Coordinates of C-alpha atoms in Angstrom, one line a residue:
Chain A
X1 CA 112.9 -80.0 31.2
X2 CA 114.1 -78.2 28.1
X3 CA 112.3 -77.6 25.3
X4 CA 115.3 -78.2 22.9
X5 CA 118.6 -80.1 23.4
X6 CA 121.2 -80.8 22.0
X7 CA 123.6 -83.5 22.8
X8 CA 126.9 -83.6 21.0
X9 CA 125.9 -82.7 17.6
X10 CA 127.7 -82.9 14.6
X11 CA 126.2 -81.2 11.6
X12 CA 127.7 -82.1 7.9
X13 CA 126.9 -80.7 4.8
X14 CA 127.6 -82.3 1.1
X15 CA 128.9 -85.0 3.7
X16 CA 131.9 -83.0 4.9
X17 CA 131.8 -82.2 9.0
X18 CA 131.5 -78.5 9.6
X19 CA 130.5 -78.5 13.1
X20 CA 131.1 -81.2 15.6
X21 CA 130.1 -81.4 19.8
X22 CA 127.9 -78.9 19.7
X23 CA 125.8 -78.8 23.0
X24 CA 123.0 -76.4 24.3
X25 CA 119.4 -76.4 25.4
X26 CA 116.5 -74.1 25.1
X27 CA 114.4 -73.7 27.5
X28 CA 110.4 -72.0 27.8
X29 CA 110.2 -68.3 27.4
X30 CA 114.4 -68.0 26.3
X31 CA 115.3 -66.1 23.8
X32 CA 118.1 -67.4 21.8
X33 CA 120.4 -66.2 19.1
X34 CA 122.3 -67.7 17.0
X35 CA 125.6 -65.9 15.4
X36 CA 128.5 -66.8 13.7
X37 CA 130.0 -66.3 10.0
X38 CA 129.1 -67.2 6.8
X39 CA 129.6 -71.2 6.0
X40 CA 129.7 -72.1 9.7
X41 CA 126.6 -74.0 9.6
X42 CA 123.6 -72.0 11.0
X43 CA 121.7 -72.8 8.4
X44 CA 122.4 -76.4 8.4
X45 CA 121.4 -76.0 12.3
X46 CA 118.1 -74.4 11.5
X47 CA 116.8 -77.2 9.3
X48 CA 118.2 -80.1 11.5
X49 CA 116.1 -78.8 14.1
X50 CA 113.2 -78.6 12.2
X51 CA 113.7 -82.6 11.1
X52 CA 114.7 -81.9 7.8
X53 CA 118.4 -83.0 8.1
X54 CA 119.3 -85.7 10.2
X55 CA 122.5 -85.0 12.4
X56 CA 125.5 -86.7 11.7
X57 CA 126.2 -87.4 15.2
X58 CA 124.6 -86.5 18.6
X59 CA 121.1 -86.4 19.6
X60 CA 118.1 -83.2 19.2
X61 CA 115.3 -83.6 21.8
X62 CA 112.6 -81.7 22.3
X63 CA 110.7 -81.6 25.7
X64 CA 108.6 -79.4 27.8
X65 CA 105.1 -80.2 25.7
X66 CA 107.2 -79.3 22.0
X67 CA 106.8 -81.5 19.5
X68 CA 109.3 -81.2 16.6
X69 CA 106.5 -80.3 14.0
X70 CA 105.3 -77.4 16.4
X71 CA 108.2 -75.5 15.5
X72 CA 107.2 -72.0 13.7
X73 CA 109.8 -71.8 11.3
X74 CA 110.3 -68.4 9.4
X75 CA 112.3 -69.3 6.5
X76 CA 114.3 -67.1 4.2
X77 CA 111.9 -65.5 1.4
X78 CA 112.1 -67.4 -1.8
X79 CA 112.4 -66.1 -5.2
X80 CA 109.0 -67.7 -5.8
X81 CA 107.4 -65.8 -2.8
X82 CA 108.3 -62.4 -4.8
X83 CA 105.4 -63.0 -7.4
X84 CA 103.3 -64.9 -5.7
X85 CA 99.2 -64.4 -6.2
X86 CA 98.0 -64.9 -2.8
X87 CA 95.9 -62.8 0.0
X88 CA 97.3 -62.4 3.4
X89 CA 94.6 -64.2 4.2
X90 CA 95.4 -67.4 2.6
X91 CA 98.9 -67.0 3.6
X92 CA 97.9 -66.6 7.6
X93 CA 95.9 -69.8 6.9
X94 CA 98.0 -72.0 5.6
X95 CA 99.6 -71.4 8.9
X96 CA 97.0 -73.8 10.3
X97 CA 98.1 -76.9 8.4
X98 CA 98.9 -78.8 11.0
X99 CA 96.2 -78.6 13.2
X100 CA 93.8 -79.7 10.5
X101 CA 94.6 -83.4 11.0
X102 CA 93.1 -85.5 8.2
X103 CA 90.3 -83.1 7.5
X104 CA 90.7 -81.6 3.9
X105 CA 89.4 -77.9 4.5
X106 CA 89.6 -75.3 7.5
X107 CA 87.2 -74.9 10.1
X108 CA 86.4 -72.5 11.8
X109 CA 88.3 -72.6 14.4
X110 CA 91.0 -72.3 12.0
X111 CA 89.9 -69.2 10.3
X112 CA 89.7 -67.4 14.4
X113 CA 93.2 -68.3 15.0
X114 CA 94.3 -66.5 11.5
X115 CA 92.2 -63.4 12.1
X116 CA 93.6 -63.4 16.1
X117 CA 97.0 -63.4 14.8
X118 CA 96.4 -60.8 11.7
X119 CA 95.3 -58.8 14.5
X120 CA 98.1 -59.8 16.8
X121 CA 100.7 -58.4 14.5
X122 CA 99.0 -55.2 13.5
X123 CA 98.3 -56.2 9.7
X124 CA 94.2 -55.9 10.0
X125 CA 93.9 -53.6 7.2
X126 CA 96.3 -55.9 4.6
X127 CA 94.0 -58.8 5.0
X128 CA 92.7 -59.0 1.8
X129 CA 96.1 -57.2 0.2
X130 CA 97.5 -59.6 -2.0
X131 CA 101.0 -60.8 -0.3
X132 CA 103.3 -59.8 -3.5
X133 CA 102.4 -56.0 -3.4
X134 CA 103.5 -55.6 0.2
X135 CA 106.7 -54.1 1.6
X136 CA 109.0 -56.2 3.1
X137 CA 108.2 -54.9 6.5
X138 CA 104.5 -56.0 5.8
X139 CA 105.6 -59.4 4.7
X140 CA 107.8 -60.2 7.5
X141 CA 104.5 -59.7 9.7
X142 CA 102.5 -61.8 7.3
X143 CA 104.8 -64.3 7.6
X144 CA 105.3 -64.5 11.1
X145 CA 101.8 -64.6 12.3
X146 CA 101.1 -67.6 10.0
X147 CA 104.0 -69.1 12.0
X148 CA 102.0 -68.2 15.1
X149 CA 99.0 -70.0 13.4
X150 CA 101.6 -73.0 13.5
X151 CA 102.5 -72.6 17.3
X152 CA 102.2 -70.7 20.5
X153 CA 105.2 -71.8 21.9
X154 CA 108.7 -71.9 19.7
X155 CA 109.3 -69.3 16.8
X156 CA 112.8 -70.1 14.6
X157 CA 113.6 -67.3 12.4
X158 CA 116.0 -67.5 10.3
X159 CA 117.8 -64.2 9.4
X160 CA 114.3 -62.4 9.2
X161 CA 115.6 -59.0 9.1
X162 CA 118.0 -59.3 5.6
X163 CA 116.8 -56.7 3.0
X164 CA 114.4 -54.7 5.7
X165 CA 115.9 -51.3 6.2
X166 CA 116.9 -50.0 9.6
X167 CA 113.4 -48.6 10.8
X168 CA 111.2 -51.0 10.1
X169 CA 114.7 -53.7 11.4
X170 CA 114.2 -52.1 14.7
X171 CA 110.1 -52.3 14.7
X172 CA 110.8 -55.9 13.8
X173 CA 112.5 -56.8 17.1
X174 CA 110.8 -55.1 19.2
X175 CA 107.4 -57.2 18.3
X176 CA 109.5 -59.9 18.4
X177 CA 110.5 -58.6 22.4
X178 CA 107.2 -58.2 23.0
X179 CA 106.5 -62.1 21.2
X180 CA 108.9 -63.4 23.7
X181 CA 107.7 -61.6 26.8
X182 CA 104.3 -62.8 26.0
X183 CA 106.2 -66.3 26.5
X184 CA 106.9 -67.3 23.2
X185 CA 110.5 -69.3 22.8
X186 CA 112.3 -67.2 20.2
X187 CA 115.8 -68.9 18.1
X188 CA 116.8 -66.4 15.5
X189 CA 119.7 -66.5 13.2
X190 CA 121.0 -63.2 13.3
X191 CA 123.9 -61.7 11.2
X192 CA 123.4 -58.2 13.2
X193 CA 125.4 -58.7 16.4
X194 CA 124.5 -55.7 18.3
X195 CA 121.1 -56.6 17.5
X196 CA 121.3 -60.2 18.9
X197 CA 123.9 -58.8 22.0
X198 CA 120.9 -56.1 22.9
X199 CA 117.8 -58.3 22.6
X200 CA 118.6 -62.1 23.3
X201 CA 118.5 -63.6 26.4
X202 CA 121.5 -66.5 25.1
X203 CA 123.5 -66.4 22.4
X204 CA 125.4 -70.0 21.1
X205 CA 128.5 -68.5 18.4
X206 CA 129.1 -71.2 15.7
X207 CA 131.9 -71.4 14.0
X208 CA 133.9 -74.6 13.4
X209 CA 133.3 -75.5 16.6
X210 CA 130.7 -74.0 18.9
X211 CA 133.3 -71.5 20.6
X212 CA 130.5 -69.9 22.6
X213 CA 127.0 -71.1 24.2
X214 CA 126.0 -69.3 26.9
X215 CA 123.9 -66.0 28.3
X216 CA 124.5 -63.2 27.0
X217 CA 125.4 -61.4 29.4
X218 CA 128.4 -63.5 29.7
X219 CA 128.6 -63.7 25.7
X220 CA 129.9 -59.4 25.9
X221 CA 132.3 -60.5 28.8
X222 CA 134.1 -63.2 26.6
X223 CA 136.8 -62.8 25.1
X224 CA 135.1 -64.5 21.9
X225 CA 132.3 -61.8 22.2
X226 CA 134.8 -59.0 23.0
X227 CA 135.9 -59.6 19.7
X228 CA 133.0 -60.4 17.5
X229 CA 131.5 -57.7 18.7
X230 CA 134.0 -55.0 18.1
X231 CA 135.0 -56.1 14.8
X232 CA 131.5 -55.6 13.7
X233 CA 131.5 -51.8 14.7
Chain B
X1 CA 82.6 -67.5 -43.3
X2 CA 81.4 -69.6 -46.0
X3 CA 79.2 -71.6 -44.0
X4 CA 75.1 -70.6 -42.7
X5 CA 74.3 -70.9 -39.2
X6 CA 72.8 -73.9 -39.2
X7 CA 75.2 -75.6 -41.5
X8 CA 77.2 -75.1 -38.1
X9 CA 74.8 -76.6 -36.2
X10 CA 74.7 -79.3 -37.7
X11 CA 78.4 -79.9 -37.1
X12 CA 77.4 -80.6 -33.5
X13 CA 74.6 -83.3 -34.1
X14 CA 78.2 -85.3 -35.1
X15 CA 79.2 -87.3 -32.5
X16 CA 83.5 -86.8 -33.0
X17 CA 82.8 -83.0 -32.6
X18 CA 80.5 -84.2 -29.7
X19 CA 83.5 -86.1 -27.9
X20 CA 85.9 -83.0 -28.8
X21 CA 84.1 -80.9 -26.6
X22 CA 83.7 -83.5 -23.7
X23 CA 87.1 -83.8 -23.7
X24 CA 88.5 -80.8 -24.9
X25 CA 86.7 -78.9 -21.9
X26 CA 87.5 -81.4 -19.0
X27 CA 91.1 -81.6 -19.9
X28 CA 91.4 -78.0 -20.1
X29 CA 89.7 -77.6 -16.5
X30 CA 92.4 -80.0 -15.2
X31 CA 95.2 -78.4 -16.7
X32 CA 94.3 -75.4 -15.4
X33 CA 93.8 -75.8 -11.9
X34 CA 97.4 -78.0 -11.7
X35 CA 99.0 -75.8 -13.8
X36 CA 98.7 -73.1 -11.4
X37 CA 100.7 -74.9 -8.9
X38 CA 103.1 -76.0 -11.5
X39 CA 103.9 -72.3 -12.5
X40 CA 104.0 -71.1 -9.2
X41 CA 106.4 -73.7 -8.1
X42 CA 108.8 -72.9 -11.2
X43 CA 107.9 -77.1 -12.7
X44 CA 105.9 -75.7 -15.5
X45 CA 108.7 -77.4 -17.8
X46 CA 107.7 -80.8 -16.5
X47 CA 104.0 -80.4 -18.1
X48 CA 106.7 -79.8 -21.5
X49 CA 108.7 -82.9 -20.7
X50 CA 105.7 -85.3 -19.9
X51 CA 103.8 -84.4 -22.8
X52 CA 107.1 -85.7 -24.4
X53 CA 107.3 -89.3 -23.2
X54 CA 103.3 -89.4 -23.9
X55 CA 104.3 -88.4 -27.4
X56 CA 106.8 -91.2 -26.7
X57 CA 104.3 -93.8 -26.1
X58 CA 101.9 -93.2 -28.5
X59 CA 104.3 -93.4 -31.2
X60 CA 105.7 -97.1 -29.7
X61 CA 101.8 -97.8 -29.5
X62 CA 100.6 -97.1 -32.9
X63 CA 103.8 -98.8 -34.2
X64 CA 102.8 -102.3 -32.1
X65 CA 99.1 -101.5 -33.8
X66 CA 98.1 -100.9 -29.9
X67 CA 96.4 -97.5 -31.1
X68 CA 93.1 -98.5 -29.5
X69 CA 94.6 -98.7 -25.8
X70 CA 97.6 -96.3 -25.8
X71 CA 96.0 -94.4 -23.2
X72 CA 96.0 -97.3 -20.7
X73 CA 100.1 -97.7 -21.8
X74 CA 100.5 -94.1 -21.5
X75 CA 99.3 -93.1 -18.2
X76 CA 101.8 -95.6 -16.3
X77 CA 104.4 -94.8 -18.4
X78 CA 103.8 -91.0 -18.2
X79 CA 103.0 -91.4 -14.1
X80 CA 106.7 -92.4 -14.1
X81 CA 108.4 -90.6 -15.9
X82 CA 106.5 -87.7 -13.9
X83 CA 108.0 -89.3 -10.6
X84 CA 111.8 -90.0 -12.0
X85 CA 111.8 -85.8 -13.1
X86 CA 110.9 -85.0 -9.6
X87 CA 113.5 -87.2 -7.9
X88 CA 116.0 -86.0 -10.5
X89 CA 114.8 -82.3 -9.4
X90 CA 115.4 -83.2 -5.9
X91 CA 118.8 -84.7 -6.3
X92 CA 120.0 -82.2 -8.0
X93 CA 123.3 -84.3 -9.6
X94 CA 121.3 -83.5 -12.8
X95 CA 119.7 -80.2 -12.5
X96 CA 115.9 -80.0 -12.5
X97 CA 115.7 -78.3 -16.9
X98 CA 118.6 -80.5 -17.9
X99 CA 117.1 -83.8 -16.7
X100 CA 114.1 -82.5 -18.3
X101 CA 115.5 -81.8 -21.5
X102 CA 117.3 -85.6 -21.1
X103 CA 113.9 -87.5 -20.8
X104 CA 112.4 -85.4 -23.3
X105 CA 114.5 -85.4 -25.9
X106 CA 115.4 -89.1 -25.5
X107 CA 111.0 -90.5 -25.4
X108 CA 110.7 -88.2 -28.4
X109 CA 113.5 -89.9 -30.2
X110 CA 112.4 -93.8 -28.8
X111 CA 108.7 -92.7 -30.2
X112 CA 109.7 -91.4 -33.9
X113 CA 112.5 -94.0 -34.1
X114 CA 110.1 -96.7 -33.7
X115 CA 107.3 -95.2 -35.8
X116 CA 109.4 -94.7 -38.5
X117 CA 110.4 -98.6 -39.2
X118 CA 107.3 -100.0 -38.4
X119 CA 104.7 -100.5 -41.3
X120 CA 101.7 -99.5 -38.9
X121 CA 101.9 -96.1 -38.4
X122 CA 101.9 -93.6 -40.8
X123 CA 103.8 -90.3 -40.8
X124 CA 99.9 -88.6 -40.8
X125 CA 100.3 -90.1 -36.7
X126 CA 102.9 -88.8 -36.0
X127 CA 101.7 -84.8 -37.5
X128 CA 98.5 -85.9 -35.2
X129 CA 100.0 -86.8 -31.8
X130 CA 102.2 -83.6 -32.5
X131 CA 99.9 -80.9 -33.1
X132 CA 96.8 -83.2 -32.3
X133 CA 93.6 -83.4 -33.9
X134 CA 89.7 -83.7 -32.9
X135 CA 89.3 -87.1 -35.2
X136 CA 91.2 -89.0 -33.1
X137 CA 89.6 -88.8 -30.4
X138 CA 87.2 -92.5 -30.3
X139 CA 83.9 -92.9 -28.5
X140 CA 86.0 -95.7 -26.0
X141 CA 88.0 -92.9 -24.7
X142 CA 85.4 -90.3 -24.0
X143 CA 84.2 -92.6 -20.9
X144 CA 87.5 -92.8 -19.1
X145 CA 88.7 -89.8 -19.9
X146 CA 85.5 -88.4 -17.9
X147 CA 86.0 -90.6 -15.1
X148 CA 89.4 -90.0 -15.0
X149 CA 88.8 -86.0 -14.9
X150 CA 86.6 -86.4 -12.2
X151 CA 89.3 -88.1 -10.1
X152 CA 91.9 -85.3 -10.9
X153 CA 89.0 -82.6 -9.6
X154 CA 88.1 -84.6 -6.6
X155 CA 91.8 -84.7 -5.2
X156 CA 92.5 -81.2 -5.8
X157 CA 89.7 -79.8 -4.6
X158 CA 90.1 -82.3 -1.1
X159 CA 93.4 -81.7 -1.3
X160 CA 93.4 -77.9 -2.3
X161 CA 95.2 -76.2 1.2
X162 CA 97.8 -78.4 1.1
X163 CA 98.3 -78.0 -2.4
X164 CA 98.7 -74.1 -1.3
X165 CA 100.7 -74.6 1.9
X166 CA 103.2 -76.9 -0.8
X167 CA 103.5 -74.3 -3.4
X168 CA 103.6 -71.3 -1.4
X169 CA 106.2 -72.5 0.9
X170 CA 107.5 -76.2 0.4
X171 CA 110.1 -75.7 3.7
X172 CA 107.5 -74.3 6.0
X173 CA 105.2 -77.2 4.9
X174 CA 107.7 -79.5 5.3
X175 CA 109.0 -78.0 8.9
X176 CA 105.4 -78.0 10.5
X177 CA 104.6 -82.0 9.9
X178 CA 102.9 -81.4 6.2
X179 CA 104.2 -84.2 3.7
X180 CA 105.5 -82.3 1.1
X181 CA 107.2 -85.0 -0.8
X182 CA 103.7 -86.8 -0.8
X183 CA 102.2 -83.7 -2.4
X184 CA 104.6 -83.0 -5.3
X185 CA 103.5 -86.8 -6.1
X186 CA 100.3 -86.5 -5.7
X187 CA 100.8 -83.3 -7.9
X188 CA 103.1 -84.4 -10.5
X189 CA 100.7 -87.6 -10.8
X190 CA 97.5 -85.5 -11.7
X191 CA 99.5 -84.0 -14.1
X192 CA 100.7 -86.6 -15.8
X193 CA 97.2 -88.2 -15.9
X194 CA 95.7 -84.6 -17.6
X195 CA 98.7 -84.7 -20.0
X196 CA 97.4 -88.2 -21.6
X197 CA 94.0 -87.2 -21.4
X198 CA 94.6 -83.8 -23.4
X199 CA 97.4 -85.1 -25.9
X200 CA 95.5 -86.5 -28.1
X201 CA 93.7 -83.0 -28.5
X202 CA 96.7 -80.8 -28.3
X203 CA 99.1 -83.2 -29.4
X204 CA 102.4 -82.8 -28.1
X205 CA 103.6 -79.5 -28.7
X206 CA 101.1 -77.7 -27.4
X207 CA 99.2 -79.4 -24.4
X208 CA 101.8 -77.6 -22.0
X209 CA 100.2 -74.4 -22.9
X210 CA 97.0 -75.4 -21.6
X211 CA 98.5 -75.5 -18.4
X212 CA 100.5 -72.7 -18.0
X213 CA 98.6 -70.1 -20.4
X214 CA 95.3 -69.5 -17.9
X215 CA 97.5 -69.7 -15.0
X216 CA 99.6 -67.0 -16.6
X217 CA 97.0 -64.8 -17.4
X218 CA 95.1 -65.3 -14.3
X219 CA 98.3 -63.8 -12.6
X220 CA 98.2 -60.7 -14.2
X221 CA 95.1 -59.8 -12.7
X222 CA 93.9 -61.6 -9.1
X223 CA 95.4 -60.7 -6.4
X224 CA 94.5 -64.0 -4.4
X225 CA 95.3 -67.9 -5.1
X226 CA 91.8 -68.7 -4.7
X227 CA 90.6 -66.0 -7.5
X228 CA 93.6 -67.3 -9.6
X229 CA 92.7 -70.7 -9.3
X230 CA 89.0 -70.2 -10.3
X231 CA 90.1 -67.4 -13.1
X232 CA 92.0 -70.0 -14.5
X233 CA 89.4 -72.6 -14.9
X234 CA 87.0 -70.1 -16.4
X235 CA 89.8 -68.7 -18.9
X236 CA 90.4 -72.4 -19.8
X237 CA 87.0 -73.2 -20.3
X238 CA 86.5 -69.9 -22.9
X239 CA 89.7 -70.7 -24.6
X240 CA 89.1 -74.4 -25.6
X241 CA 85.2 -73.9 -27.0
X242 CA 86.0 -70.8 -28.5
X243 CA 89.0 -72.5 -30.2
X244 CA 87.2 -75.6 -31.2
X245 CA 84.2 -73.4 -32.5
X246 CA 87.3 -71.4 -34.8
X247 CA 88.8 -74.8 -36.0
X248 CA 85.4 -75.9 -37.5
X249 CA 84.3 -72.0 -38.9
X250 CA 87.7 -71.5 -39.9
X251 CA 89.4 -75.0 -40.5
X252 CA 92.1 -74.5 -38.5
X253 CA 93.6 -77.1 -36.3
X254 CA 91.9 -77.1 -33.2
X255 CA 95.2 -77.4 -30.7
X256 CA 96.3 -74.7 -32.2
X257 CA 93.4 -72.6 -32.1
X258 CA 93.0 -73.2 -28.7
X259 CA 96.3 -72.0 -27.6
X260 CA 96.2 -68.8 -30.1
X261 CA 92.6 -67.7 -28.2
X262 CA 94.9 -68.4 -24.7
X263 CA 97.5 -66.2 -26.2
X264 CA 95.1 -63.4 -26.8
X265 CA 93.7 -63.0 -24.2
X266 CA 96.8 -63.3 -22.1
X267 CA 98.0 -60.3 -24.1
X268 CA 94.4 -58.6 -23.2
X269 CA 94.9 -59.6 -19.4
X270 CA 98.8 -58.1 -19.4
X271 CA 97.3 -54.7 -21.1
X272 CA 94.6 -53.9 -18.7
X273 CA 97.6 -54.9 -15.8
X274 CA 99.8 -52.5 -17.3
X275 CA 96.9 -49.7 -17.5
X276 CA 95.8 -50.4 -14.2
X277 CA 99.7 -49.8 -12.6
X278 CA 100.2 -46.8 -14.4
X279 CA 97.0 -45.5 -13.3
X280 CA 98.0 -46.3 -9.8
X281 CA 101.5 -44.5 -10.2
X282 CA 99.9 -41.5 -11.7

């Protein structure tokens, strides 16, 4: 069974339709991107899938032992965020929310799953660095192992590389490879095609309509891809 | 000075001064700890707005000669109004400062309007639930104000990592099965709650600085939420006796003292950041 699906979704936004029929699934250990121009509704897909848009039409299901709330959701960095006063720590931590049920502080169990992912992405030495003086390399780890903290089996980033420069871009996805190969479900919104074409395992192209769901090794051979792809060079 | 040391001792054998510092001291360590969410979360204009509509209801109060129990009218009324600014935040038809500004305006105008035409209140009221003043506060209050403190530090402190996971990142919280609507409430309802407590202290004008002054200043400095979060009780804490002890040495009205001690030492905290960054860069 897949882990996601989606049956004949339509997505609207400020009430106006801006994708309708759209069909895939996700399934264990896939690697999905998503691409597509500005305004053609990835964002709007992100947040229905985490539950906080309902879809206009169509059905989401999850499957395969995922619950919608163990989603970990990397969202784009707020304005907020930039000044924020908090250790990395405390950021990891927070991570853990939702395994703390109705008790009001974290146990200790808690606090091993933080460190275990601090560790995870390399960031040891930043623990007690306070989050705003980081680069956004540093951030984007911080960030990603308190999604980690939130799950071990779905990551959904949503266009996590914006503002990074190229190096620390390209040591970005490969711990995100190496996430996925360690049998992590991976959905990323991408706006770097040549990125998405050499990393992802399945690519779904939005636009209007979902011209494209499918691997992506078929994605380069369509004529859809053929030309995405190309214009971007 | 022109007062002996024990001339100002004896100023706190009086009982009003007595219930000042109660008061003055647990409003200002409730203020602090929500305002740090409120600042970080960009609502610190809805500590403003609130303190508005309290304004508001004392003003209707003292004009129906209901003086003695406005704070039991003002905390529903102020709970609210807290509630309608977050919707209207949320909704966004009215942006977040406008609808502020709306409310604001609007309570401030309902509260003078009505103290102005009734024979009951005096224009001496109105200067006290602006700026506020230490006589007002009556030996009824000191009680619930205490209990209601209590209340206010009990749910932030059980509630304290959510509080965190809500302000540092309200979609994550929301995305992983955290309530984050329940916790602006919950939030905006503590703060609402300190608001009526500290009024009558601060008066209107200047109770929002008791929650976004230590908060402020705390910033400059800690590097963590949990350091800013206890900085900010401890800066709150200084500020109000020290500006209470100034009002009585010096006379001056103690609201205002209190937020001029917050001021300076929010200009001492932004100094030694400066110092310590251009150290670093050297």
């Amino acid at each position: 069974m897949a882990q996601v699906k989606c049956e004949n979704v339509s997505l609207a936004y400020d009430g106006m339709k801006i994708v309708s029929d759209l069909n895939f699934e996700v399934n264990k250990g896939d690697y999905l991107c998503i691409v597509g121009e500005n305004g053609s509704g990835k964002s709007t897909l992100v947040k229905t899938l985490l539950g906080l848009k309902t879809p206009a039409d169509g059905s989401i299901s999850f499957g395969d032992g995922l619950t919608q709330d163990e989603i970990g959701y990397r969202p784009q960095q707020t304005s907020a965020q930039k000044d924020f006063p908090a250790s990395v720590l405390e950021v990891v931590l927070s991570g853990c929310l939702n395994k703390l049920g109705k008790k009001p502080f974290f146990g200790k169990s808690s606090k091993q799953l933080a460190e275990k992912n601090i560790e995870r992405l390399g960031i040891s030495n930043l623990k007690k660095r306070c989050y705003r003086e980081l680069s956004g390399g540093q951030q984007q780890r911080v960030l990603l192992a308190r999604a980690l903290c939130a799950t071990e089996k779905l990551l959904l980033l949503d266009e996590p590389t914006a503002g990074l420069d190229p190096k620390v871009t390209m040591d970005f996805y490969a711990l995100i490879s190496e996430l996925n190969k360690s049998g992590i479900t991976i959905i990323m919104v991408s706006h770097d095609i040549n990125a998405a074409v050499e990393y992802s395992s399945h690519i779904l192209h939005m636009s209007h309509k979902p011209l494209f769901f499918g691997t992506t090794e078929d994605y380069v051979k369509s004529p859809i891809g053929k030309a995405f792809i190309g214009g971007d060079e | 000075m022109d007062m002996t040391f024990s001339q100002f001792l004896d100023y706190f054998a009086l009982p009003f001064i007595q219930y000042a510092f109660i008061v003055g001291i647990i409003v200002s360590l409730c203020s602090s700890l929500l305002g740090v969410s409120l600042v970080l979360k960009r609502y610190s204009m809805i500590g403003d707005g609130l303190s508005h509509v309290g304004f508001g209801t004392l003003a209707v109060a003292s004009a129906l000669n209901l003086t003695n129990k406005s704070m039991f009218i003002s905390i529903p009324v102020v709970v609210l109004a807290a509630f309608l600014l977050l919707r209207l935040n949320e909704s966004s038809k009215i942006k977040g400062d406008s609808a502020i500004a709306l409310i604001s305006t609007s309570a401030l105008a309902i509260g003078y309007t009505m103290s102005y035409t009734s024979t009951n209140s005096s224009s001496v009221d109105v200067c006290n639930f602006m700026f506020g003043s230490l006589l007002t506060i009556k030996k009824s209050e000191v009680l619930p104000s205490i209990l209601l403190s209590v209340v206010v530090l009990v749910i932030f402190v059980f509630f304290y990592n959510r509080i965190f996971a809500v302000t540092f990142d309200e979609t994550f919280a929301k995305a992983t099965g955290t309530k984050s609507g329940l916790y602006n409430m919950l939030i905006a309802f503590l703060t609402a709650v300190t608001i009526v407590m500290g009024m009558k202290i601060m008066g209107t004008l200047l109770i929002s600085a008791l929650i976004i002054f230590p908060a402020l200043t705390s910033m400059r400095l800690c590097k963590s939420f949990r350091g800013v979060v206890i900085s900010s009780a401890v800066i709150s804490i200084i500020c109000c006796i020290t500006g209470i002890i100034a009002g009585i040495v010096f006379g001056t009205p103690t609201g205002s003292s209190i937020v001029l001690c917050n001021l300076l030492l929010f200009l001492v905290f932004s100094i030694i950041a400066s110092c310590i960054k251009r150290k670093k860069a050297v």
